[in-house]
CSV table of C-alpha atoms in Angstrom, one decimal:
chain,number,residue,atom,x,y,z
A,2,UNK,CA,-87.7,-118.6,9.1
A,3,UNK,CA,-90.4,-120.1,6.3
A,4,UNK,CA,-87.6,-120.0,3.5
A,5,UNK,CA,-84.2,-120.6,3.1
A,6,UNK,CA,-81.6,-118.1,2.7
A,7,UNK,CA,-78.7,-118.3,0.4
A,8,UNK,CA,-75.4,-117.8,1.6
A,9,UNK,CA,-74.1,-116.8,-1.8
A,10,UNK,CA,-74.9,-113.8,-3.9
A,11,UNK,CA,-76.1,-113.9,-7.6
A,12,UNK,CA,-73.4,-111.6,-9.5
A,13,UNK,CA,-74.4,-112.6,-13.0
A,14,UNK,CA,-75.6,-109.7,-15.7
A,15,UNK,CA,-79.5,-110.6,-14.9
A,16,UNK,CA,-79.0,-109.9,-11.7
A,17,UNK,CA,-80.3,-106.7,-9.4
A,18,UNK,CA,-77.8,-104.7,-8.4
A,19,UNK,CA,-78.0,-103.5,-4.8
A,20,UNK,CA,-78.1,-99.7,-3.9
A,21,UNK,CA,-75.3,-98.2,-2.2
A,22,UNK,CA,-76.7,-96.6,1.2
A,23,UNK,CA,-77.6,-92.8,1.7
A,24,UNK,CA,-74.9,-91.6,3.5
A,25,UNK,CA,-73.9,-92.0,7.5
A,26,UNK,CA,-75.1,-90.5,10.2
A,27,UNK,CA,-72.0,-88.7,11.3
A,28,UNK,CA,-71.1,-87.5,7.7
A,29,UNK,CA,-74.8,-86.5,8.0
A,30,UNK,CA,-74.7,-84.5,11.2
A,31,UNK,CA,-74.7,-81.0,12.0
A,32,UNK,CA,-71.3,-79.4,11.4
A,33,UNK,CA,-71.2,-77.8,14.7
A,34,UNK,CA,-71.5,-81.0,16.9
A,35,UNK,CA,-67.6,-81.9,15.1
A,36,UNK,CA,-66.7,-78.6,16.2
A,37,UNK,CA,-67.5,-78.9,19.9
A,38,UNK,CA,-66.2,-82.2,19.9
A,39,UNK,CA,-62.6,-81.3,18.7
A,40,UNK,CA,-62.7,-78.2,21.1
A,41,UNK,CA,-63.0,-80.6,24.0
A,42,UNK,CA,-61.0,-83.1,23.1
A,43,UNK,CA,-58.5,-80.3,22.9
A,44,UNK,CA,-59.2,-78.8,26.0
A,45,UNK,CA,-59.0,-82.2,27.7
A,46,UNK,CA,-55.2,-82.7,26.0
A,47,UNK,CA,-54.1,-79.3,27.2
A,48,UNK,CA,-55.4,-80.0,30.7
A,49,UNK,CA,-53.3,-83.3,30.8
A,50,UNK,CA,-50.3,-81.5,29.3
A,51,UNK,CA,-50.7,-78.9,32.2
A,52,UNK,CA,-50.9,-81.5,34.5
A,53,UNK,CA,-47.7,-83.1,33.5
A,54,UNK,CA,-46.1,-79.4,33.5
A,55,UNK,CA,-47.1,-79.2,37.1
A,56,UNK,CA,-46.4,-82.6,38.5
A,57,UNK,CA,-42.4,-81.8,36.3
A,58,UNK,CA,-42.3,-78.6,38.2
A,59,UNK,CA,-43.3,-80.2,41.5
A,60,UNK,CA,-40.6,-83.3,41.6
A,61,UNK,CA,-38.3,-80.9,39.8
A,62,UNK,CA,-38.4,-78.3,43.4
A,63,UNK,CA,-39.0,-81.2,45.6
A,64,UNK,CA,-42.0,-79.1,46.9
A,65,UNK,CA,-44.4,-82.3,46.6
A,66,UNK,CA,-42.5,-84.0,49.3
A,67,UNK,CA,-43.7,-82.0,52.5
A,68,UNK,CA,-46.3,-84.2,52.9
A,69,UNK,CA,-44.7,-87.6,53.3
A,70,UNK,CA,-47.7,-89.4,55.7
A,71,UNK,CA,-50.7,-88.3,54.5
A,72,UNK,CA,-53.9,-89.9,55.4
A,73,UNK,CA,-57.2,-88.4,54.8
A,74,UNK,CA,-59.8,-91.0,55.6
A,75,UNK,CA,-57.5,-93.6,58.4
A,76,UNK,CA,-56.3,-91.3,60.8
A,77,UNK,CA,-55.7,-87.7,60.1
A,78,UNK,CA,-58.4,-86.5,62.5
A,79,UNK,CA,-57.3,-83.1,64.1
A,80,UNK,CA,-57.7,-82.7,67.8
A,81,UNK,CA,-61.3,-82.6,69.4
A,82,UNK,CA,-61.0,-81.3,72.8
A,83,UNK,CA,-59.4,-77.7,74.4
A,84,UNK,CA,-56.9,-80.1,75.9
A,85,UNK,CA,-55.6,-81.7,73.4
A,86,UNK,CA,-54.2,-78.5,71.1
């Protein structure tokens, strides 16, 4: 920092104008990469709508409530011996 920097900028007639920029980099980009993207985004809102369908369907014929204790990881273990079936 050998110079001072204005904080103000000169807008008289003499003064240089600045160039707008070339264009962005996603107004730049391949047309196809906008595609895929909206396909999957689409994809990923009809997944979610199906999702809701089935969790509707599944509280609407009380199917979803045959499993009322269900524990995968603390204690569901299934019986290890002859004996025990």
């Amino acid at each position: 920092m050998s110079r001072k920097r204005n904080i103000f900028e000169e807008v008289g007639e003499g003064a240089k104008r600045a160039s707008a920029p070339a264009g962005g980099v996603i107004d730049g980009s391949r047309k196809g990469a906008r595609r895929a993207i909206r396909v999957w985004l689409s994809a990923l809102g009809v997944l979610v709508v199906l999702m809701i369908v089935a969790g509707g369907l599944t509280r609407l014929t009380d199917s979803g409530l045959s499993i009322t204790e269900w524990q995968p990881i603390s204690g569901a273990l299934p019986p290890m011996s002859a004996d025990a079936w």
